[in-house]
Amino acid sequence: MDNEIKRACLEKSMLAPFSVGKNEFVAFCEFCRKKVSGSIRISKNNRAYNVSVRGAEFHHLDGNPENGVVENLKLYCRKCHKNVHYWGQIQRWLEKCGKSVEDLPDSRNLKPMTFGRY
């Protein structure tokens, strides 16, 4: 994914632009609000390079990694990112079977990502 796209996504979630040089930052998972940190370097010609976010990953909402527009990206901690993909697989399987999460035997104990925070 392009560093400029990552930069725009981070600036959107943090509501602040980055300045020239090395920028350390703290951001939050857009699902569970867990604190994550990282760094980004901005060149003198105002281009982003070397974007690093520790403990988090960018998630493509439409599932297409080629669609790198800011509106298609969310910053999730690794646990939430894994769970988003896990629940997506379960929901697609249930849809193929003509069922829903409520049809599962222990549905009251399940807390899928689409139902809210876990």
PDB file of C-alpha atoms in Angstrom:
ATOM      1  CA  MET A   1       0.000   0.000   0.000  1.00  0.00           C
ATOM      2  CA  ASP A   2       1.250   3.470  -0.843  1.00  0.00           C
ATOM      3  CA  ASN A   3       2.769   5.468   2.034  1.00  0.00           C
ATOM      4  CA  GLU A   4       0.784   8.571   1.044  1.00  0.00           C
ATOM      5  CA  ILE A   5      -2.461   6.615   1.467  1.00  0.00           C
ATOM      6  CA  LYS A   6      -1.340   5.429   4.921  1.00  0.00           C
ATOM      7  CA  ARG A   7      -0.408   9.006   5.802  1.00  0.00           C
ATOM      8  CA  ALA A   8      -3.822  10.330   4.742  1.00  0.00           C
ATOM      9  CA  CYS A   9      -5.586   7.600   6.728  1.00  0.00           C
ATOM     10  CA  LEU A  10      -3.540   8.381   9.842  1.00  0.00           C
ATOM     11  CA  GLU A  11      -4.033  12.131   9.491  1.00  0.00           C
ATOM     12  CA  LYS A  12      -7.779  11.606   9.087  1.00  0.00           C
ATOM     13  CA  SER A  13      -8.034   9.482  12.240  1.00  0.00           C
ATOM     14  CA  MET A  14      -5.741  11.766  14.264  1.00  0.00           C
ATOM     15  CA  LEU A  15      -7.173  15.038  12.875  1.00  0.00           C
ATOM     16  CA  ALA A  16      -3.668  16.505  12.561  1.00  0.00           C
ATOM     17  CA  PRO A  17      -1.138  16.770   9.725  1.00  0.00           C
ATOM     18  CA  PHE A  18       2.434  15.497   9.967  1.00  0.00           C
ATOM     19  CA  SER A  19       5.399  17.845   9.573  1.00  0.00           C
ATOM     20  CA  VAL A  20       8.685  17.402   7.681  1.00  0.00           C
ATOM     21  CA  GLY A  21      11.091  14.961   9.330  1.00  0.00           C
ATOM     22  CA  LYS A  22      10.422  12.049  11.654  1.00  0.00           C
ATOM     23  CA  ASN A  23       7.054  12.129  13.413  1.00  0.00           C
ATOM     24  CA  GLU A  24       6.249   9.828  16.326  1.00  0.00           C
ATOM     25  CA  PHE A  25       2.531   9.405  16.953  1.00  0.00           C
ATOM     26  CA  VAL A  26      -0.057   7.645  19.056  1.00  0.00           C
ATOM     27  CA  ALA A  27      -3.234   6.451  17.360  1.00  0.00           C
ATOM     28  CA  PHE A  28      -6.129   4.246  18.393  1.00  0.00           C
ATOM     29  CA  CYS A  29      -7.708   1.113  16.949  1.00  0.00           C
ATOM     30  CA  GLU A  30     -10.860   2.329  15.236  1.00  0.00           C
ATOM     31  CA  PHE A  31     -12.784  -0.595  16.707  1.00  0.00           C
ATOM     32  CA  CYS A  32     -11.670  -1.265  20.297  1.00  0.00           C
ATOM     33  CA  ARG A  33      -9.838   2.060  20.845  1.00  0.00           C
ATOM     34  CA  LYS A  34      -6.614   0.292  21.932  1.00  0.00           C
ATOM     35  CA  LYS A  35      -3.641   2.657  21.847  1.00  0.00           C
ATOM     36  CA  VAL A  36      -1.034   1.949  19.154  1.00  0.00           C
ATOM     37  CA  SER A  37       2.070   3.912  18.273  1.00  0.00           C
ATOM     38  CA  GLY A  38       4.189   4.445  15.246  1.00  0.00           C
ATOM     39  CA  SER A  39       6.349   6.748  13.225  1.00  0.00           C
ATOM     40  CA  ILE A  40       6.257   8.354   9.827  1.00  0.00           C
ATOM     41  CA  ARG A  41       8.926  10.254   7.947  1.00  0.00           C
ATOM     42  CA  ILE A  42       7.996  13.189   5.738  1.00  0.00           C
ATOM     43  CA  SER A  43      10.528  14.344   3.148  1.00  0.00           C
ATOM     44  CA  LYS A  44      11.386  17.980   2.403  1.00  0.00           C
ATOM     45  CA  ASN A  45       9.119  17.813  -0.646  1.00  0.00           C
ATOM     46  CA  ASN A  46       6.277  16.771   1.718  1.00  0.00           C
ATOM     47  CA  ARG A  47       6.086  13.112   0.655  1.00  0.00           C
ATOM     48  CA  ALA A  48       5.547  10.319   3.187  1.00  0.00           C
ATOM     49  CA  TYR A  49       7.943   7.415   3.404  1.00  0.00           C
ATOM     50  CA  ASN A  50       8.832   4.807   5.998  1.00  0.00           C
ATOM     51  CA  VAL A  51       5.400   4.567   7.648  1.00  0.00           C
ATOM     52  CA  SER A  52       5.459   2.205  10.621  1.00  0.00           C
ATOM     53  CA  VAL A  53       2.571   1.446  12.976  1.00  0.00           C
ATOM     54  CA  ARG A  54       3.420  -0.957  15.794  1.00  0.00           C
ATOM     55  CA  GLY A  55       0.661  -3.336  16.834  1.00  0.00           C
ATOM     56  CA  ALA A  56      -1.825  -2.261  14.170  1.00  0.00           C
ATOM     57  CA  GLU A  57      -2.754  -2.939  10.561  1.00  0.00           C
ATOM     58  CA  PHE A  58      -4.696  -1.109   7.879  1.00  0.00           C
ATOM     59  CA  HIS A  59      -7.943  -2.881   6.946  1.00  0.00           C
ATOM     60  CA  HIS A  60      -9.588  -2.523   3.530  1.00  0.00           C
ATOM     61  CA  LEU A  61     -13.322  -2.269   4.165  1.00  0.00           C
ATOM     62  CA  ASP A  62     -14.262  -3.672   0.758  1.00  0.00           C
ATOM     63  CA  GLY A  63     -11.718  -6.504   1.047  1.00  0.00           C
ATOM     64  CA  ASN A  64      -9.824  -5.301  -2.026  1.00  0.00           C
ATOM     65  CA  PRO A  65      -6.187  -4.409  -1.227  1.00  0.00           C
ATOM     66  CA  GLU A  66      -5.911  -2.704  -4.628  1.00  0.00           C
ATOM     67  CA  ASN A  67      -8.546  -0.141  -3.584  1.00  0.00           C
ATOM     68  CA  GLY A  68      -6.269   2.176  -1.625  1.00  0.00           C
ATOM     69  CA  VAL A  69      -8.548   5.160  -1.130  1.00  0.00           C
ATOM     70  CA  VAL A  70      -8.699   6.667   2.353  1.00  0.00           C
ATOM     71  CA  GLU A  71     -12.449   6.044   2.688  1.00  0.00           C
ATOM     72  CA  ASN A  72     -11.775   2.311   2.236  1.00  0.00           C
ATOM     73  CA  LEU A  73      -9.253   2.078   5.104  1.00  0.00           C
ATOM     74  CA  LYS A  74      -9.528   1.637   8.855  1.00  0.00           C
ATOM     75  CA  LEU A  75      -6.690   1.307  11.356  1.00  0.00           C
ATOM     76  CA  TYR A  76      -7.275  -1.743  13.565  1.00  0.00           C
ATOM     77  CA  CYS A  77      -5.086  -3.335  16.222  1.00  0.00           C
ATOM     78  CA  ARG A  78      -3.902  -6.793  15.161  1.00  0.00           C
ATOM     79  CA  LYS A  79      -6.498  -8.598  17.289  1.00  0.00           C
ATOM     80  CA  CYS A  80      -9.435  -6.642  15.864  1.00  0.00           C
ATOM     81  CA  HIS A  81      -8.086  -6.969  12.314  1.00  0.00           C
ATOM     82  CA  LYS A  82      -7.831 -10.751  12.710  1.00  0.00           C
ATOM     83  CA  ASN A  83     -11.341 -10.918  14.190  1.00  0.00           C
ATOM     84  CA  VAL A  84     -12.840  -8.806  11.397  1.00  0.00           C
ATOM     85  CA  HIS A  85     -11.542 -11.299   8.844  1.00  0.00           C
ATOM     86  CA  TYR A  86     -12.534 -14.298  10.991  1.00  0.00           C
ATOM     87  CA  TRP A  87     -16.117 -13.081  11.418  1.00  0.00           C
ATOM     88  CA  GLY A  88     -16.321 -12.168   7.750  1.00  0.00           C
ATOM     89  CA  GLN A  89     -15.524 -15.782   6.856  1.00  0.00           C
ATOM     90  CA  ILE A  90     -18.136 -17.122   9.284  1.00  0.00           C
ATOM     91  CA  GLN A  91     -20.800 -14.717   8.028  1.00  0.00           C
ATOM     92  CA  ARG A  92     -20.106 -15.620   4.375  1.00  0.00           C
ATOM     93  CA  TRP A  93     -20.354 -19.334   5.241  1.00  0.00           C
ATOM     94  CA  LEU A  94     -23.640 -18.777   7.102  1.00  0.00           C
ATOM     95  CA  GLU A  95     -25.049 -16.784   4.174  1.00  0.00           C
ATOM     96  CA  LYS A  96     -24.177 -19.661   1.816  1.00  0.00           C
ATOM     97  CA  CYS A  97     -26.082 -22.005   4.132  1.00  0.00           C
ATOM     98  CA  GLY A  98     -29.036 -19.618   4.353  1.00  0.00           C
ATOM     99  CA  LYS A  99     -28.481 -19.062   8.078  1.00  0.00           C
ATOM    100  CA  SER A 100     -27.508 -16.190  10.367  1.00  0.00           C
ATOM    101  CA  VAL A 101     -25.425 -15.862  13.529  1.00  0.00           C
ATOM    102  CA  GLU A 102     -28.602 -16.180  15.619  1.00  0.00           C
ATOM    103  CA  ASP A 103     -29.092 -19.705  14.207  1.00  0.00           C
ATOM    104  CA  LEU A 104     -25.881 -20.955  15.838  1.00  0.00           C
ATOM    105  CA  PRO A 105     -26.379 -23.026  19.027  1.00  0.00           C
ATOM    106  CA  ASP A 106     -24.463 -20.652  21.325  1.00  0.00           C
ATOM    107  CA  SER A 107     -25.390 -17.411  19.587  1.00  0.00           C
ATOM    108  CA  ARG A 108     -26.082 -15.650  22.909  1.00  0.00           C
ATOM    109  CA  ASN A 109     -22.439 -16.178  23.914  1.00  0.00           C
ATOM    110  CA  LEU A 110     -21.026 -15.014  20.594  1.00  0.00           C
ATOM    111  CA  LYS A 111     -19.928 -11.444  20.180  1.00  0.00           C
ATOM    112  CA  PRO A 112     -19.189 -10.926  16.497  1.00  0.00           C
ATOM    113  CA  MET A 113     -17.545  -7.731  15.340  1.00  0.00           C
ATOM    114  CA  THR A 114     -20.737  -6.568  13.647  1.00  0.00           C
ATOM    115  CA  PHE A 115     -22.695  -6.692  16.909  1.00  0.00           C
ATOM    116  CA  GLY A 116     -20.457  -4.233  18.741  1.00  0.00           C
ATOM    117  CA  ARG A 117     -17.310  -4.144  20.753  1.00  0.00           C
ATOM    118  CA  TYR A 118     -16.175  -7.268  22.545  1.00  0.00           C
TER     119      TYR A 118
END
